PDB file of C-alpha atoms in Angstrom:
ATOM      1  CA  UNK A   1     -23.333 177.480  66.498  1.00  0.00           C
ATOM      2  CA  UNK A   2     -24.276 179.662  69.515  1.00  0.00           C
ATOM      3  CA  UNK A   3     -25.542 183.211  69.135  1.00  0.00           C
ATOM      4  CA  UNK A   4     -25.651 185.723  71.955  1.00  0.00           C
ATOM      5  CA  UNK A   5     -27.927 188.669  71.900  1.00  0.00           C
ATOM      6  CA  UNK A   6     -26.953 192.068  73.327  1.00  0.00           C
ATOM      7  CA  UNK A   7     -29.318 191.400  76.237  1.00  0.00           C
ATOM      8  CA  UNK A   8     -27.596 188.078  76.964  1.00  0.00           C
ATOM      9  CA  UNK A   9     -24.180 189.762  76.897  1.00  0.00           C
ATOM     10  CA  UNK A  10     -25.459 192.579  79.133  1.00  0.00           C
ATOM     11  CA  UNK A  11     -26.918 190.040  81.585  1.00  0.00           C
ATOM     12  CA  UNK A  12     -23.501 188.393  81.750  1.00  0.00           C
ATOM     13  CA  UNK A  13     -21.899 191.786  82.524  1.00  0.00           C
ATOM     14  CA  UNK A  14     -24.549 192.352  85.189  1.00  0.00           C
ATOM     15  CA  UNK A  15     -23.803 189.028  86.855  1.00  0.00           C
ATOM     16  CA  UNK A  16     -19.992 189.631  86.651  1.00  0.00           C
ATOM     17  CA  UNK A  17     -20.359 193.094  88.115  1.00  0.00           C
ATOM     18  CA  UNK A  18     -22.541 191.784  90.913  1.00  0.00           C
ATOM     19  CA  UNK A  19     -19.868 189.228  91.681  1.00  0.00           C
ATOM     20  CA  UNK A  20     -17.178 191.911  91.780  1.00  0.00           C
ATOM     21  CA  UNK A  21     -19.281 194.034  94.152  1.00  0.00           C
ATOM     22  CA  UNK A  22     -19.874 191.084  96.430  1.00  0.00           C
ATOM     23  CA  UNK A  23     -16.141 190.388  96.561  1.00  0.00           C
ATOM     24  CA  UNK A  24     -15.546 193.303  98.912  1.00  0.00           C
ATOM     25  CA  UNK A  25     -12.741 195.800  99.418  1.00  0.00           C
ATOM     26  CA  UNK A  26      -9.924 193.247  98.850  1.00  0.00           C
ATOM     27  CA  UNK A  27     -10.829 193.346  95.134  1.00  0.00           C
ATOM     28  CA  UNK A  28     -11.567 197.031  94.835  1.00  0.00           C
ATOM     29  CA  UNK A  29      -9.263 197.420  91.831  1.00  0.00           C
ATOM     30  CA  UNK A  30     -11.319 194.852  89.957  1.00  0.00           C
ATOM     31  CA  UNK A  31     -14.308 197.176  89.998  1.00  0.00           C
ATOM     32  CA  UNK A  32     -12.683 199.199  87.176  1.00  0.00           C
ATOM     33  CA  UNK A  33     -13.159 196.152  84.975  1.00  0.00           C
ATOM     34  CA  UNK A  34     -16.940 196.765  84.770  1.00  0.00           C
ATOM     35  CA  UNK A  35     -17.352 198.767  81.560  1.00  0.00           C
ATOM     36  CA  UNK A  36     -19.440 201.907  81.169  1.00  0.00           C
ATOM     37  CA  UNK A  37     -21.493 203.759  83.667  1.00  0.00           C
ATOM     38  CA  UNK A  38     -22.810 201.727  86.589  1.00  0.00           C
ATOM     39  CA  UNK A  39     -24.027 202.228  90.146  1.00  0.00           C
ATOM     40  CA  UNK A  40     -24.708 199.799  92.969  1.00  0.00           C
ATOM     41  CA  UNK A  41     -27.882 201.176  94.557  1.00  0.00           C
ATOM     42  CA  UNK A  42     -29.396 200.357  97.930  1.00  0.00           C
ATOM     43  CA  UNK A  43     -32.359 201.699  99.874  1.00  0.00           C
ATOM     44  CA  UNK A  44     -32.504 200.966 103.618  1.00  0.00           C
ATOM     45  CA  UNK A  45     -35.374 201.625 105.968  1.00  0.00           C
ATOM     46  CA  UNK A  46     -34.344 204.027 108.702  1.00  0.00           C
ATOM     47  CA  UNK A  47     -31.307 206.187 109.027  1.00  0.00           C
ATOM     48  CA  UNK A  48     -28.750 203.370 109.300  1.00  0.00           C
ATOM     49  CA  UNK A  49     -26.949 202.004 106.276  1.00  0.00           C
ATOM     50  CA  UNK A  50     -27.502 198.351 107.160  1.00  0.00           C
ATOM     51  CA  UNK A  51     -30.320 195.933 107.821  1.00  0.00           C
ATOM     52  CA  UNK A  52     -33.329 195.400 105.567  1.00  0.00           C
ATOM     53  CA  UNK A  53     -31.760 196.931 102.504  1.00  0.00           C
ATOM     54  CA  UNK A  54     -33.070 196.513  98.989  1.00  0.00           C
ATOM     55  CA  UNK A  55     -30.464 196.823  96.298  1.00  0.00           C
ATOM     56  CA  UNK A  56     -29.534 196.369  92.661  1.00  0.00           C
ATOM     57  CA  UNK A  57     -26.824 197.079  90.175  1.00  0.00           C
ATOM     58  CA  UNK A  58     -27.792 199.738  87.628  1.00  0.00           C
ATOM     59  CA  UNK A  59     -25.978 199.478  84.289  1.00  0.00           C
ATOM     60  CA  UNK A  60     -26.437 202.194  81.734  1.00  0.00           C
ATOM     61  CA  UNK A  61     -25.008 200.718  78.505  1.00  0.00           C
ATOM     62  CA  UNK A  62     -27.516 199.238  77.839  1.00  0.00           C
ATOM     63  CA  UNK A  63     -29.839 200.190  80.691  1.00  0.00           C
ATOM     64  CA  UNK A  64     -30.311 197.161  82.957  1.00  0.00           C
ATOM     65  CA  UNK A  65     -30.811 196.300  86.601  1.00  0.00           C
ATOM     66  CA  UNK A  66     -34.156 197.777  87.531  1.00  0.00           C
ATOM     67  CA  UNK A  67     -37.560 198.297  85.984  1.00  0.00           C
ATOM     68  CA  UNK A  68     -36.951 202.011  85.326  1.00  0.00           C
ATOM     69  CA  UNK A  69     -33.304 201.665  84.234  1.00  0.00           C
ATOM     70  CA  UNK A  70     -33.699 203.598  81.007  1.00  0.00           C
ATOM     71  CA  UNK A  71     -35.332 206.553  82.755  1.00  0.00           C
ATOM     72  CA  UNK A  72     -32.775 206.450  85.611  1.00  0.00           C
ATOM     73  CA  UNK A  73     -29.857 206.360  83.170  1.00  0.00           C
ATOM     74  CA  UNK A  74     -31.266 209.293  81.208  1.00  0.00           C
ATOM     75  CA  UNK A  75     -31.712 211.338  84.422  1.00  0.00           C
ATOM     76  CA  UNK A  76     -28.172 210.478  85.493  1.00  0.00           C
ATOM     77  CA  UNK A  77     -26.789 211.368  82.069  1.00  0.00           C
ATOM     78  CA  UNK A  78     -28.494 214.781  82.224  1.00  0.00           C
ATOM     79  CA  UNK A  79     -26.969 215.325  85.683  1.00  0.00           C
ATOM     80  CA  UNK A  80     -23.518 214.044  84.599  1.00  0.00           C
ATOM     81  CA  UNK A  81     -23.797 211.180  87.100  1.00  0.00           C
ATOM     82  CA  UNK A  82     -24.404 213.465  90.106  1.00  0.00           C
ATOM     83  CA  UNK A  83     -27.517 212.137  91.837  1.00  0.00           C
ATOM     84  CA  UNK A  84     -27.770 215.399  93.830  1.00  0.00           C
ATOM     85  CA  UNK A  85     -28.293 217.261  90.559  1.00  0.00           C
ATOM     86  CA  UNK A  86     -31.151 215.115  89.262  1.00  0.00           C
ATOM     87  CA  UNK A  87     -34.027 217.629  88.837  1.00  0.00           C
ATOM     88  CA  UNK A  88     -36.625 217.099  91.632  1.00  0.00           C
ATOM     89  CA  UNK A  89     -40.151 216.074  90.735  1.00  0.00           C
ATOM     90  CA  UNK A  90     -43.062 218.283  91.690  1.00  0.00           C
ATOM     91  CA  UNK A  91     -45.177 216.025  93.840  1.00  0.00           C
ATOM     92  CA  UNK A  92     -47.000 216.283  97.159  1.00  0.00           C
ATOM     93  CA  UNK A  93     -45.613 213.888  99.738  1.00  0.00           C
ATOM     94  CA  UNK A  94     -47.263 213.009 103.057  1.00  0.00           C
ATOM     95  CA  UNK A  95     -45.734 214.472 106.180  1.00  0.00           C
ATOM     96  CA  UNK A  96     -45.113 211.050 107.663  1.00  0.00           C
ATOM     97  CA  UNK A  97     -41.721 210.418 109.111  1.00  0.00           C
ATOM     98  CA  UNK A  98     -40.661 206.960 107.900  1.00  0.00           C
ATOM     99  CA  UNK A  99     -36.972 207.576 107.031  1.00  0.00           C
ATOM    100  CA  UNK A 100     -35.167 205.770 104.232  1.00  0.00           C
ATOM    101  CA  UNK A 101     -31.476 205.962 103.393  1.00  0.00           C
ATOM    102  CA  UNK A 102     -30.413 205.903  99.750  1.00  0.00           C
ATOM    103  CA  UNK A 103     -26.845 204.845  98.958  1.00  0.00           C
ATOM    104  CA  UNK A 104     -25.073 204.658  95.616  1.00  0.00           C
ATOM    105  CA  UNK A 105     -21.513 203.753  94.709  1.00  0.00           C
ATOM    106  CA  UNK A 106     -19.994 203.075  91.322  1.00  0.00           C
ATOM    107  CA  UNK A 107     -18.514 204.827  88.355  1.00  0.00           C
ATOM    108  CA  UNK A 108     -19.779 207.436  85.944  1.00  0.00           C
ATOM    109  CA  UNK A 109     -17.703 208.579  82.942  1.00  0.00           C
ATOM    110  CA  UNK A 110     -14.623 207.106  84.599  1.00  0.00           C
ATOM    111  CA  UNK A 111     -15.139 208.971  87.860  1.00  0.00           C
ATOM    112  CA  UNK A 112     -16.088 207.284  91.171  1.00  0.00           C
ATOM    113  CA  UNK A 113     -19.572 208.007  92.451  1.00  0.00           C
ATOM    114  CA  UNK A 114     -20.452 207.915  96.191  1.00  0.00           C
ATOM    115  CA  UNK A 115     -23.839 209.138  97.342  1.00  0.00           C
ATOM    116  CA  UNK A 116     -25.630 208.676 100.666  1.00  0.00           C
ATOM    117  CA  UNK A 117     -28.689 210.586 101.828  1.00  0.00           C
ATOM    118  CA  UNK A 118     -31.497 209.954 104.300  1.00  0.00           C
ATOM    119  CA  UNK A 119     -34.950 211.214 103.370  1.00  0.00           C
ATOM    120  CA  UNK A 120     -38.054 211.660 105.500  1.00  0.00           C
ATOM    121  CA  UNK A 121     -39.915 208.968 103.547  1.00  0.00           C
ATOM    122  CA  UNK A 122     -39.912 207.068 100.270  1.00  0.00           C
ATOM    123  CA  UNK A 123     -42.038 209.655  98.535  1.00  0.00           C
ATOM    124  CA  UNK A 124     -39.532 212.420  99.266  1.00  0.00           C
ATOM    125  CA  UNK A 125     -36.656 210.182  98.173  1.00  0.00           C
ATOM    126  CA  UNK A 126     -38.370 209.473  94.820  1.00  0.00           C
ATOM    127  CA  UNK A 127     -39.233 213.114  94.344  1.00  0.00           C
ATOM    128  CA  UNK A 128     -35.627 214.183  94.845  1.00  0.00           C
ATOM    129  CA  UNK A 129     -33.847 211.361  93.018  1.00  0.00           C
ATOM    130  CA  UNK A 130     -36.264 210.557  90.173  1.00  0.00           C
ATOM    131  CA  UNK A 131     -36.109 207.009  88.857  1.00  0.00           C
ATOM    132  CA  UNK A 132     -32.603 206.335  90.209  1.00  0.00           C
ATOM    133  CA  UNK A 133     -33.744 204.680  93.452  1.00  0.00           C
ATOM    134  CA  UNK A 134     -37.070 203.330  92.091  1.00  0.00           C
ATOM    135  CA  UNK A 135     -36.005 199.804  93.039  1.00  0.00           C
ATOM    136  CA  UNK A 136     -39.458 198.321  93.637  1.00  0.00           C
ATOM    137  CA  UNK A 137     -41.926 197.549  90.856  1.00  0.00           C
TER     138      UNK A 137
END
């Protein structure tokens, strides 16, 4: 007899969702098959939205996809999925111009989410978006 834990089932959903995202626009209707609240997150160096991007799929039931998924999901829940409404952190960031572009697309409470913003540097991005785009360890 085979038993699956909730983590195993969630990992399967994560892999399936990643496959749907990789499928591209021709299968856009299939994206609605990913249950719950989820966002495909990327961070790109520079002001362009391509080249050298780091990315992950953030799932919020249960929180999976990045090291700070639980915190990111809690912040998103408090902001009703609107990344622009995540309360900014009070930190001092260096005045070094090393732009990064944060991009998110997915679904939150049945609504589509699209977010794209370029920040002066990674510190400013993390201060303004909390744990949502904390993709690196």
